Amino acid sequence: MTKILAWVGFALAVIGGAGLVGVGLSAAVQIIAVLGVLIVIGIDIAKDRIPNHYAVIGAFVLPSMIVTINGEFPRWLSARLADLWGWAESSLGNWVGTTTVGLALGAVVISFLVSSKTANSTRPRGW
């Protein structure tokens, strides 16, 4: 019964999300999603003081989510993220000797691999 309720809840979330976008509230949904990701990152790190898989996934999707929101703060944050990427591209890209996309994809793949290893090594027994 729990699985059925979970799938019903999932279907209702898809329908509700589509409805909110349909009535022009997509910016509100984006803000709620960003806050949700921040909460997930905070909970994941607070559990054992180590950023495990959920925190890494959140860190991966958060910049893309934030820059799609209209407003002064997202524009400012987008500029800071561009500065961070500029530093990473010039410092790490030249060192690694790869393209911009290759560096970005490599960083993401490595972060996911490392986070899955740390999640396995820090997970309490019985999970």
Coordinates of C-alpha atoms in Angstrom, one line a residue:
M1 CA 0.0 0.0 0.0
T2 CA 2.9 2.4 0.8
K3 CA 4.3 1.9 -2.7
I4 CA 0.9 2.7 -4.3
L5 CA 0.6 5.9 -2.2
A6 CA 4.1 6.9 -3.1
W7 CA 3.3 6.6 -6.9
V8 CA 0.0 8.4 -6.4
G9 CA 1.9 11.2 -4.6
F10 CA 4.5 11.3 -7.4
A11 CA 1.8 11.5 -10.1
L12 CA 0.0 14.3 -8.2
A13 CA 3.3 16.2 -7.9
V14 CA 3.8 16.0 -11.7
I15 CA 0.2 17.2 -12.3
G16 CA 0.5 20.0 -9.7
G17 CA 3.8 21.1 -11.0
A18 CA 2.4 21.3 -14.6
G19 CA -0.6 23.2 -13.3
L20 CA 1.5 25.8 -11.5
V21 CA 3.6 26.3 -14.6
G22 CA 0.4 26.5 -16.7
V23 CA -1.0 29.4 -14.5
G24 CA 2.2 31.3 -14.7
L25 CA 3.7 30.4 -11.3
S26 CA 6.9 28.7 -12.6
A27 CA 9.1 31.3 -10.8
A28 CA 7.5 30.3 -7.5
V29 CA 8.1 26.6 -8.3
Q30 CA 11.8 27.4 -9.1
I31 CA 12.3 29.2 -5.8
I32 CA 10.7 26.3 -3.9
A33 CA 12.9 23.9 -5.8
V34 CA 16.0 25.9 -5.0
L35 CA 15.1 26.0 -1.3
G36 CA 14.4 22.3 -1.3
V37 CA 17.8 21.6 -2.8
L38 CA 19.4 23.8 -0.2
I39 CA 17.6 21.9 2.6
V40 CA 18.7 18.5 1.1
I41 CA 22.3 19.7 1.0
G42 CA 22.1 21.0 4.5
I43 CA 20.6 17.8 5.9
D44 CA 23.0 15.6 4.0
I45 CA 26.0 17.5 5.4
A46 CA 24.6 17.8 8.9
K47 CA 24.1 14.1 9.2
D48 CA 27.8 13.3 9.3
R49 CA 29.6 16.6 8.5
I50 CA 30.6 15.1 5.1
P51 CA 29.0 16.1 1.8
N52 CA 27.8 12.8 0.4
H53 CA 25.9 11.9 -2.7
Y54 CA 22.8 14.0 -2.2
A55 CA 24.8 17.1 -1.4
V56 CA 27.0 16.6 -4.5
I57 CA 23.9 16.2 -6.7
G58 CA 22.4 19.3 -5.2
A59 CA 25.6 21.2 -5.8
F60 CA 25.6 20.1 -9.4
V61 CA 22.0 21.2 -10.2
L62 CA 21.8 24.2 -7.9
P63 CA 23.6 26.7 -10.2
S64 CA 21.4 25.8 -13.2
M65 CA 18.3 26.2 -11.1
I66 CA 19.3 29.6 -9.6
V67 CA 20.3 31.3 -12.9
T68 CA 16.9 30.5 -14.5
I69 CA 15.1 32.6 -11.9
N70 CA 14.6 36.2 -12.7
G71 CA 15.7 38.8 -10.2
E72 CA 18.7 40.8 -9.0
F73 CA 20.1 38.1 -6.6
P74 CA 20.1 35.3 -9.3
R75 CA 21.8 37.7 -11.8
W76 CA 24.5 38.6 -9.1
L77 CA 24.9 34.9 -8.3
S78 CA 25.1 34.0 -12.0
A79 CA 28.0 36.5 -12.4
R80 CA 29.8 35.0 -9.4
L81 CA 29.3 31.4 -10.8
A82 CA 30.7 32.7 -14.1
D83 CA 33.7 34.1 -12.2
L84 CA 34.3 30.8 -10.5
W85 CA 34.0 28.9 -13.8
G86 CA 36.5 31.4 -15.4
W87 CA 39.0 30.6 -12.7
A88 CA 38.5 26.9 -12.9
E89 CA 38.7 26.9 -16.7
S90 CA 41.9 28.9 -16.8
S91 CA 43.6 27.2 -13.9
L92 CA 42.4 23.6 -14.2
G93 CA 41.6 23.5 -17.9
N94 CA 45.2 24.4 -18.9
W95 CA 46.6 22.0 -16.3
V96 CA 44.4 19.1 -17.5
G97 CA 44.7 20.1 -21.1
T98 CA 41.0 19.7 -22.1
T99 CA 38.2 21.6 -23.5
T100 CA 35.7 23.6 -21.4
V101 CA 33.0 21.0 -21.8
G102 CA 35.4 18.2 -21.1
L103 CA 36.6 19.9 -17.9
A104 CA 33.0 20.4 -16.7
L105 CA 31.9 16.9 -17.5
G106 CA 35.1 15.5 -15.9
A107 CA 34.5 17.5 -12.7
V108 CA 30.9 16.3 -12.5
V109 CA 31.8 12.6 -13.1
I110 CA 34.6 12.7 -10.6
S111 CA 32.4 14.4 -8.0
F112 CA 29.7 11.8 -8.4
L113 CA 32.3 8.9 -8.1
V114 CA 33.9 10.4 -5.0
S115 CA 30.6 11.2 -3.4
S116 CA 29.3 7.6 -3.9
K117 CA 32.6 6.3 -2.3
T118 CA 32.3 8.6 0.7
A119 CA 28.6 7.8 1.1
N120 CA 29.5 4.1 1.2
S121 CA 32.3 4.5 3.7
T122 CA 30.4 6.9 6.0
R123 CA 27.0 5.1 6.0
P124 CA 26.2 3.6 9.4
R125 CA 25.9 -0.2 9.4
G126 CA 22.5 -1.7 8.7
W127 CA 21.6 0.7 5.9

